[in-house]
Amino acid sequence: MPLFEHEYSVVTKDGQGKRTRLSNQASLARLGPVLQVAISVTPEHAVIMAERGAEVPSPISGLALIDTGASITAVDENVCRHLNLAPTDSILMSHAGGQETRECFPVQIMFPGTPLPPVANPRVVSCKLDAPQILLLGRDLLSLMKFVYNGPQGRIEIAF
């Protein structure tokens, strides 16, 4: 089971404009449990696109927020457009702003710089996210992993 451990470190400016490093604990509290991801079309879709002579889009990189409040993994709608994904279905989503119907797409999620294997997820929902976050890692994928939020140490641990 590949294990990924990440400590957080934020450099900020104090009241006098001097750069200061937050503790790992304060850094994790400020950022939340985030990790670098790259999102691409699934390997199956890449083969189909290549067979049709279409250019396979490059993966999009950004941050994923581990969101234990999300029942399904969500990808920023701009990423779905850039990858030229075709929706497979739609679902009614509930969020802080209410409810809305959003399209679902198949994607591959990669974790560069980690030993975690890529995940070809047959169904993520599109949503509006604020950069640099391009993905909310929901409980559907977390159910496949062991996830530890170690607040006192300012680190997360993921085993997959």
mmCIF file of N, CA and C in Angstrom, residues 40-41 45 49 54-58 60 77-87 105-107:
data_model
loop_
_atom_site.group_PDB
_atom_site.id
_atom_site.type_symbol
_atom_site.label_atom_id
_atom_site.label_comp_id
_atom_site.label_asym_id
_atom_site.label_seq_id
_atom_site.Cartn_x
_atom_site.Cartn_y
_atom_site.Cartn_z
ATOM 1 N N SER A 40 -6.584 14.410 -16.154
ATOM 2 C CA SER A 40 -6.536 14.160 -17.595
ATOM 3 C C SER A 40 -7.752 13.345 -18.011
ATOM 4 N N VAL A 41 -7.861 13.160 -19.328
ATOM 5 C CA VAL A 41 -8.883 12.234 -19.822
ATOM 6 C C VAL A 41 -8.471 10.831 -19.369
ATOM 7 N N HIS A 45 -10.344 6.980 -22.974
ATOM 8 C CA HIS A 45 -10.733 8.109 -23.828
ATOM 9 C C HIS A 45 -9.557 8.597 -24.669
ATOM 10 N N MET A 49 -9.646 8.991 -28.666
ATOM 11 C CA MET A 49 -9.325 10.276 -29.296
ATOM 12 C C MET A 49 -8.200 10.101 -30.314
ATOM 13 N N ALA A 54 -7.881 12.868 -33.171
ATOM 14 C CA ALA A 54 -8.025 14.075 -32.350
ATOM 15 C C ALA A 54 -6.825 14.211 -31.420
ATOM 16 N N GLU A 55 -6.473 15.432 -31.142
ATOM 17 C CA GLU A 55 -5.370 15.681 -30.222
ATOM 18 C C GLU A 55 -5.821 15.398 -28.792
ATOM 19 N N VAL A 56 -5.011 14.628 -28.069
ATOM 20 C CA VAL A 56 -5.321 14.331 -26.668
ATOM 21 C C VAL A 56 -4.831 15.510 -25.827
ATOM 22 N N PRO A 57 -5.740 16.160 -25.088
ATOM 23 C CA PRO A 57 -5.326 17.334 -24.319
ATOM 24 C C PRO A 57 -4.352 16.981 -23.206
ATOM 25 N N SER A 58 -3.462 17.911 -22.913
ATOM 26 C CA SER A 58 -2.501 17.734 -21.823
ATOM 27 C C SER A 58 -3.229 17.784 -20.485
ATOM 28 N N ILE A 60 -4.192 18.838 -16.711
ATOM 29 C CA ILE A 60 -4.251 20.121 -16.018
ATOM 30 C C ILE A 60 -3.792 19.888 -14.586
ATOM 31 N N GLU A 77 -15.159 23.098 -13.366
ATOM 32 C CA GLU A 77 -15.795 23.021 -14.683
ATOM 33 C C GLU A 77 -14.881 23.505 -15.809
ATOM 34 N N ASN A 78 -13.950 24.414 -15.521
ATOM 35 C CA ASN A 78 -13.012 24.864 -16.553
ATOM 36 C C ASN A 78 -12.060 23.753 -16.969
ATOM 37 N N VAL A 79 -11.698 22.883 -16.040
ATOM 38 C CA VAL A 79 -10.852 21.733 -16.365
ATOM 39 C C VAL A 79 -11.610 20.800 -17.303
ATOM 40 N N CYS A 80 -12.873 20.550 -17.008
ATOM 41 C CA CYS A 80 -13.688 19.678 -17.871
ATOM 42 C C CYS A 80 -13.780 20.246 -19.285
ATOM 43 N N ARG A 81 -13.959 21.569 -19.389
ATOM 44 C CA ARG A 81 -14.022 22.197 -20.715
ATOM 45 C C ARG A 81 -12.680 22.081 -21.444
ATOM 46 N N HIS A 82 -11.584 22.372 -20.726
ATOM 47 C CA HIS A 82 -10.256 22.306 -21.350
ATOM 48 C C HIS A 82 -9.945 20.901 -21.867
ATOM 49 N N LEU A 83 -10.348 19.900 -21.122
ATOM 50 C CA LEU A 83 -10.091 18.516 -21.530
ATOM 51 C C LEU A 83 -11.081 18.032 -22.584
ATOM 52 N N ASN A 84 -12.062 18.898 -22.924
ATOM 53 C CA ASN A 84 -13.057 18.580 -23.950
ATOM 54 C C ASN A 84 -13.813 17.297 -23.608
ATOM 55 N N LEU A 85 -14.224 17.196 -22.342
ATOM 56 C CA LEU A 85 -14.922 15.994 -21.868
ATOM 57 C C LEU A 85 -16.392 16.038 -22.240
ATOM 58 N N ALA A 86 -16.940 14.882 -22.525
ATOM 59 C CA ALA A 86 -18.370 14.754 -22.789
ATOM 60 C C ALA A 86 -19.034 14.247 -21.510
ATOM 61 N N PRO A 87 -20.124 14.896 -21.080
ATOM 62 C CA PRO A 87 -20.789 14.438 -19.861
ATOM 63 C C PRO A 87 -21.399 13.050 -20.042
ATOM 64 N N PHE A 105 -18.539 13.642 -15.330
ATOM 65 C CA PHE A 105 -17.564 13.325 -16.366
ATOM 66 C C PHE A 105 -16.623 12.228 -15.884
ATOM 67 N N PRO A 106 -16.057 11.451 -16.826
ATOM 68 C CA PRO A 106 -14.992 10.511 -16.464
ATOM 69 C C PRO A 106 -13.637 11.220 -16.579
ATOM 70 N N VAL A 107 -12.778 11.067 -15.588
ATOM 71 C CA VAL A 107 -11.433 11.660 -15.622
ATOM 72 C C VAL A 107 -10.439 10.697 -14.994
#
